[in-house]
Amino acid sequence: MQPIRYIRPSTVREAIAAHASLGDGARYIAGGTTLYDLMKLNIERPTGLVDVTFIEGLETIDTSGDTLRFGANARMADVATDPIVQSQYPVLSEALSKAASQQLRNMATVGANLLQRTRCMYFRNGYGGASGGAADYPCNKRIPGSGCAAIGGLDRGQAVLGVSDACTAVSPGDWPVALVAMDARIEVAGPGGERMLPISELYPLPGETPHIEFTLEPSEIIVGIVIGKNAAGARSTYHKIRDRESFAFALASAAVALEMSGDRVNAARIALGGVATRPWRADAAEAMLIGSDLTDDLAMAAGRAAFADAVPGRSNGFKVELGARTVADAIMIAAARRPL
Ligand SMILES: Cc1cc2nc3c(=O)[nH]c(=O)nc-3n(C[C@H](O)[C@H](O)[C@H](O)COP(=O)(O)OP(=O)(O)OC[C@H]3O[C@@H](n4cnc5c(N)ncnc54)[C@H](O)[C@@H]3O)c2cc1C
């Protein structure tokens, strides 16, 4: 049995200090819905847990000014059902309400959601299970340099965008995809002070170092998420395609937000999930829409443009067509929504 120190700070600064004092084995813990899972699988073996759930004010939701601000400890369920978020930013509300299950959303927090790790089955199943024995499968994310069993293996769920020779694991979250489409910024605090991190910069491509999954510095804590209010929010959707209609991760998903006058698209924000190694901004698809009158054919062309650089493996090529159609459908769903 491995002893674990448990610390319950009451301020952000105390949390950072506690984390730093515990060293490499320290982990923040919020709802625990990801971390405890990974501990049971022996993928995470923390020597100290810094429980952030008792930090006062970290759960605040504020939609009153020019921005939407969600404290890191706001529960997924509470943000999903916030009246302003639901009515004026359906892309955010739907990304949360289509994730996990109601019980999980009641526990899980929107800050920690950004840091969930891949569901690649070789990553999750290759550690000798609960016995903690030798790895059954190589995984460069888990053990750098050990190889990747998914490449050339059972790769139906793997990514087709942003892949490398070292890793094809999908970035699993729904919420980060919506946040990338909305250009969210992350409030981060650490031993060196506070900073604002554009969400797109939180997730590096796997390249040769897929074990580096986030760009947070040691002991940095996520304090909040900030989104500038914008008109595209009202004409938006998060469209998620999965093997079953609830309680499943995305095979392909698209977050779309549009500004239109009549049929003409003035601004487009599109990001993809379930198909890429990080939440994926689809710039080419956006460019194809902007300045044109929207039709079904144009939406489909934009969907195809989003996957022009796809690199399928053995058995995940279906994601290219599925993904393109998911984007096209999402564009038409968003367009049909009228700003209030
Ligand atoms: C069965 C199941 C199905 C799921 N399905 C989906 C799905 O369909 N879509 C989806 O998007 N997600 C899904 N999830 C993932 C779920 O959304 C995440 O587990 C949840 O959002 C994590 O939040 P938490 O508060 O429980 O995190 P925790 O488990 O407490 O922490 C997660 C990570 O964040 C770190 N952390 C926690 N708080 C902070 C902080 N403030 N600053 C810095 N680091 C911090 C922890 O150290 C840990 O590494 C599923 C999870 C389960 C178990």
PDB file of C-alpha atoms and ligand atoms in Angstrom, residues 27-37 44 52 58 72-73 76 98-100 104 107-109 112-113 115-116 119 172-175 216 220-222 240 247-249, ligand 1:
ATOM      1  CA  ARG A  27      -1.788  16.221  -7.459  1.00  0.00           C
ATOM      2  CA  TYR A  28      -4.624  18.676  -7.043  1.00  0.00           C
ATOM      3  CA  ILE A  29      -7.956  16.967  -6.602  1.00  0.00           C
ATOM      4  CA  ALA A  30     -11.397  18.447  -7.262  1.00  0.00           C
ATOM      5  CA  GLY A  31     -14.393  16.174  -8.036  1.00  0.00           C
ATOM      6  CA  GLY A  32     -12.073  13.161  -8.250  1.00  0.00           C
ATOM      7  CA  THR A  33     -13.981  11.605 -11.161  1.00  0.00           C
ATOM      8  CA  THR A  34     -10.865  11.330 -13.306  1.00  0.00           C
ATOM      9  CA  LEU A  35      -8.061  11.186 -10.780  1.00  0.00           C
ATOM     10  CA  TYR A  36      -9.495   8.365  -8.651  1.00  0.00           C
ATOM     11  CA  ASP A  37     -10.152   6.340 -11.822  1.00  0.00           C
ATOM     12  CA  GLU A  44      -1.597   7.921 -11.447  1.00  0.00           C
ATOM     13  CA  VAL A  52      -9.054  22.285  -3.859  1.00  0.00           C
ATOM     14  CA  LEU A  58     -13.511  29.008  -6.613  1.00  0.00           C
ATOM     15  CA  ALA A  72     -12.489  26.265 -11.668  1.00  0.00           C
ATOM     16  CA  ASN A  73     -14.615  24.478  -9.054  1.00  0.00           C
ATOM     17  CA  MET A  76     -20.320  20.877 -14.838  1.00  0.00           C
ATOM     18  CA  LYS A  98     -23.616  15.820 -23.429  1.00  0.00           C
ATOM     19  CA  ALA A  99     -20.558  14.779 -21.394  1.00  0.00           C
ATOM     20  CA  ALA A 100     -20.450  11.881 -18.936  1.00  0.00           C
ATOM     21  CA  LEU A 104     -20.663  12.667 -12.804  1.00  0.00           C
ATOM     22  CA  MET A 107     -19.373  16.007  -8.979  1.00  0.00           C
ATOM     23  CA  ALA A 108     -17.020  17.038 -11.779  1.00  0.00           C
ATOM     24  CA  THR A 109     -15.659  20.566 -12.078  1.00  0.00           C
ATOM     25  CA  ALA A 112     -10.376  19.927 -13.829  1.00  0.00           C
ATOM     26  CA  ASN A 113     -12.342  18.826 -16.896  1.00  0.00           C
ATOM     27  CA  LEU A 115      -7.035  18.192 -17.613  1.00  0.00           C
ATOM     28  CA  GLN A 116      -8.658  14.820 -18.175  1.00  0.00           C
ATOM     29  CA  ARG A 119      -9.308   7.284 -23.018  1.00  0.00           C
ATOM     30  CA  PRO A 172     -11.308  13.122 -24.915  1.00  0.00           C
ATOM     31  CA  GLY A 173     -13.083  16.188 -23.516  1.00  0.00           C
ATOM     32  CA  ASP A 174     -16.168  17.913 -24.912  1.00  0.00           C
ATOM     33  CA  TRP A 175     -16.012  21.143 -22.886  1.00  0.00           C
ATOM     34  CA  LEU A 216       0.941  24.066 -17.042  1.00  0.00           C
ATOM     35  CA  GLU A 220       0.211  25.723 -11.284  1.00  0.00           C
ATOM     36  CA  ILE A 221      -3.483  25.640 -10.460  1.00  0.00           C
ATOM     37  CA  ILE A 222      -6.419  26.523 -12.704  1.00  0.00           C
ATOM     38  CA  LYS A 240     -21.676  15.079 -30.591  1.00  0.00           C
ATOM     39  CA  PHE A 247     -22.816   8.427 -21.419  1.00  0.00           C
ATOM     40  CA  ALA A 248     -20.186   7.910 -24.133  1.00  0.00           C
ATOM     41  CA  PHE A 249     -17.179   9.795 -25.416  1.00  0.00           C
TER      42      PHE A 249
HETATM   43  C1  LIG B   1     -17.436   7.140 -16.782  1.00  0.00           C
HETATM   44  C2  LIG B   1     -17.002   8.506 -17.221  1.00  0.00           C
HETATM   45  C3  LIG B   1     -17.502   9.033 -18.397  1.00  0.00           C
HETATM   46  C4  LIG B   1     -17.098  10.305 -18.818  1.00  0.00           C
HETATM   47  N1  LIG B   1     -17.578  10.813 -19.991  1.00  0.00           N
HETATM   48  C5  LIG B   1     -17.143  12.035 -20.418  1.00  0.00           C
HETATM   49  C6  LIG B   1     -17.587  12.588 -21.646  1.00  0.00           C
HETATM   50  O1  LIG B   1     -18.419  12.001 -22.361  1.00  0.00           O
HETATM   51  N2  LIG B   1     -17.095  13.787 -22.021  1.00  0.00           N
HETATM   52  C7  LIG B   1     -16.208  14.482 -21.255  1.00  0.00           C
HETATM   53  O2  LIG B   1     -15.792  15.581 -21.638  1.00  0.00           O
HETATM   54  N3  LIG B   1     -15.763  13.972 -20.087  1.00  0.00           N
HETATM   55  C8  LIG B   1     -16.214  12.779 -19.663  1.00  0.00           C
HETATM   56  N4  LIG B   1     -15.741  12.276 -18.496  1.00  0.00           N
HETATM   57  C9  LIG B   1     -14.687  12.995 -17.790  1.00  0.00           C
HETATM   58  C10 LIG B   1     -15.225  13.950 -16.745  1.00  0.00           C
HETATM   59  O3  LIG B   1     -15.819  15.032 -17.401  1.00  0.00           O
HETATM   60  C11 LIG B   1     -14.025  14.357 -15.914  1.00  0.00           C
HETATM   61  O4  LIG B   1     -13.694  13.221 -15.124  1.00  0.00           O
HETATM   62  C12 LIG B   1     -14.309  15.524 -15.012  1.00  0.00           C
HETATM   63  O5  LIG B   1     -14.643  16.691 -15.722  1.00  0.00           O
HETATM   64  C13 LIG B   1     -13.075  15.845 -14.172  1.00  0.00           C
HETATM   65  O6  LIG B   1     -13.452  16.758 -13.162  1.00  0.00           O
HETATM   66  P1  LIG B   1     -13.138  16.434 -11.643  1.00  0.00           P
HETATM   67  O7  LIG B   1     -13.451  17.681 -10.895  1.00  0.00           O
HETATM   68  O8  LIG B   1     -13.797  15.208 -11.169  1.00  0.00           O
HETATM   69  O9  LIG B   1     -11.551  16.210 -11.770  1.00  0.00           O
HETATM   70  P2  LIG B   1     -10.505  15.445 -10.842  1.00  0.00           P
HETATM   71  O10 LIG B   1     -10.568  13.994 -11.088  1.00  0.00           O
HETATM   72  O11 LIG B   1     -10.586  15.916  -9.435  1.00  0.00           O
HETATM   73  O12 LIG B   1      -9.141  16.029 -11.462  1.00  0.00           O
HETATM   74  C14 LIG B   1      -8.813  15.810 -12.816  1.00  0.00           C
HETATM   75  C15 LIG B   1      -7.398  16.349 -13.055  1.00  0.00           C
HETATM   76  O13 LIG B   1      -7.352  17.745 -12.854  1.00  0.00           O
HETATM   77  C16 LIG B   1      -6.381  18.092 -11.843  1.00  0.00           C
HETATM   78  N5  LIG B   1      -6.965  19.221 -11.131  1.00  0.00           N
HETATM   79  C17 LIG B   1      -8.114  19.261 -10.430  1.00  0.00           C
HETATM   80  N6  LIG B   1      -8.428  20.509 -10.092  1.00  0.00           N
HETATM   81  C18 LIG B   1      -7.439  21.304 -10.576  1.00  0.00           C
HETATM   82  C19 LIG B   1      -7.174  22.711 -10.585  1.00  0.00           C
HETATM   83  N7  LIG B   1      -8.035  23.608 -10.046  1.00  0.00           N
HETATM   84  N8  LIG B   1      -6.054  23.159 -11.180  1.00  0.00           N
HETATM   85  C20 LIG B   1      -5.190  22.303 -11.750  1.00  0.00           C
HETATM   86  N9  LIG B   1      -5.364  20.965 -11.776  1.00  0.00           N
HETATM   87  C21 LIG B   1      -6.486  20.482 -11.224  1.00  0.00           C
HETATM   88  C22 LIG B   1      -6.187  16.824 -11.036  1.00  0.00           C
HETATM   89  O14 LIG B   1      -4.899  16.772 -10.463  1.00  0.00           O
HETATM   90  C23 LIG B   1      -6.373  15.756 -12.107  1.00  0.00           C
HETATM   91  O15 LIG B   1      -5.167  15.615 -12.830  1.00  0.00           O
HETATM   92  C24 LIG B   1     -16.169  11.034 -18.028  1.00  0.00           C
HETATM   93  C25 LIG B   1     -15.687  10.517 -16.831  1.00  0.00           C
HETATM   94  C26 LIG B   1     -16.097   9.264 -16.420  1.00  0.00           C
HETATM   95  C27 LIG B   1     -15.556   8.718 -15.119  1.00  0.00           C
END
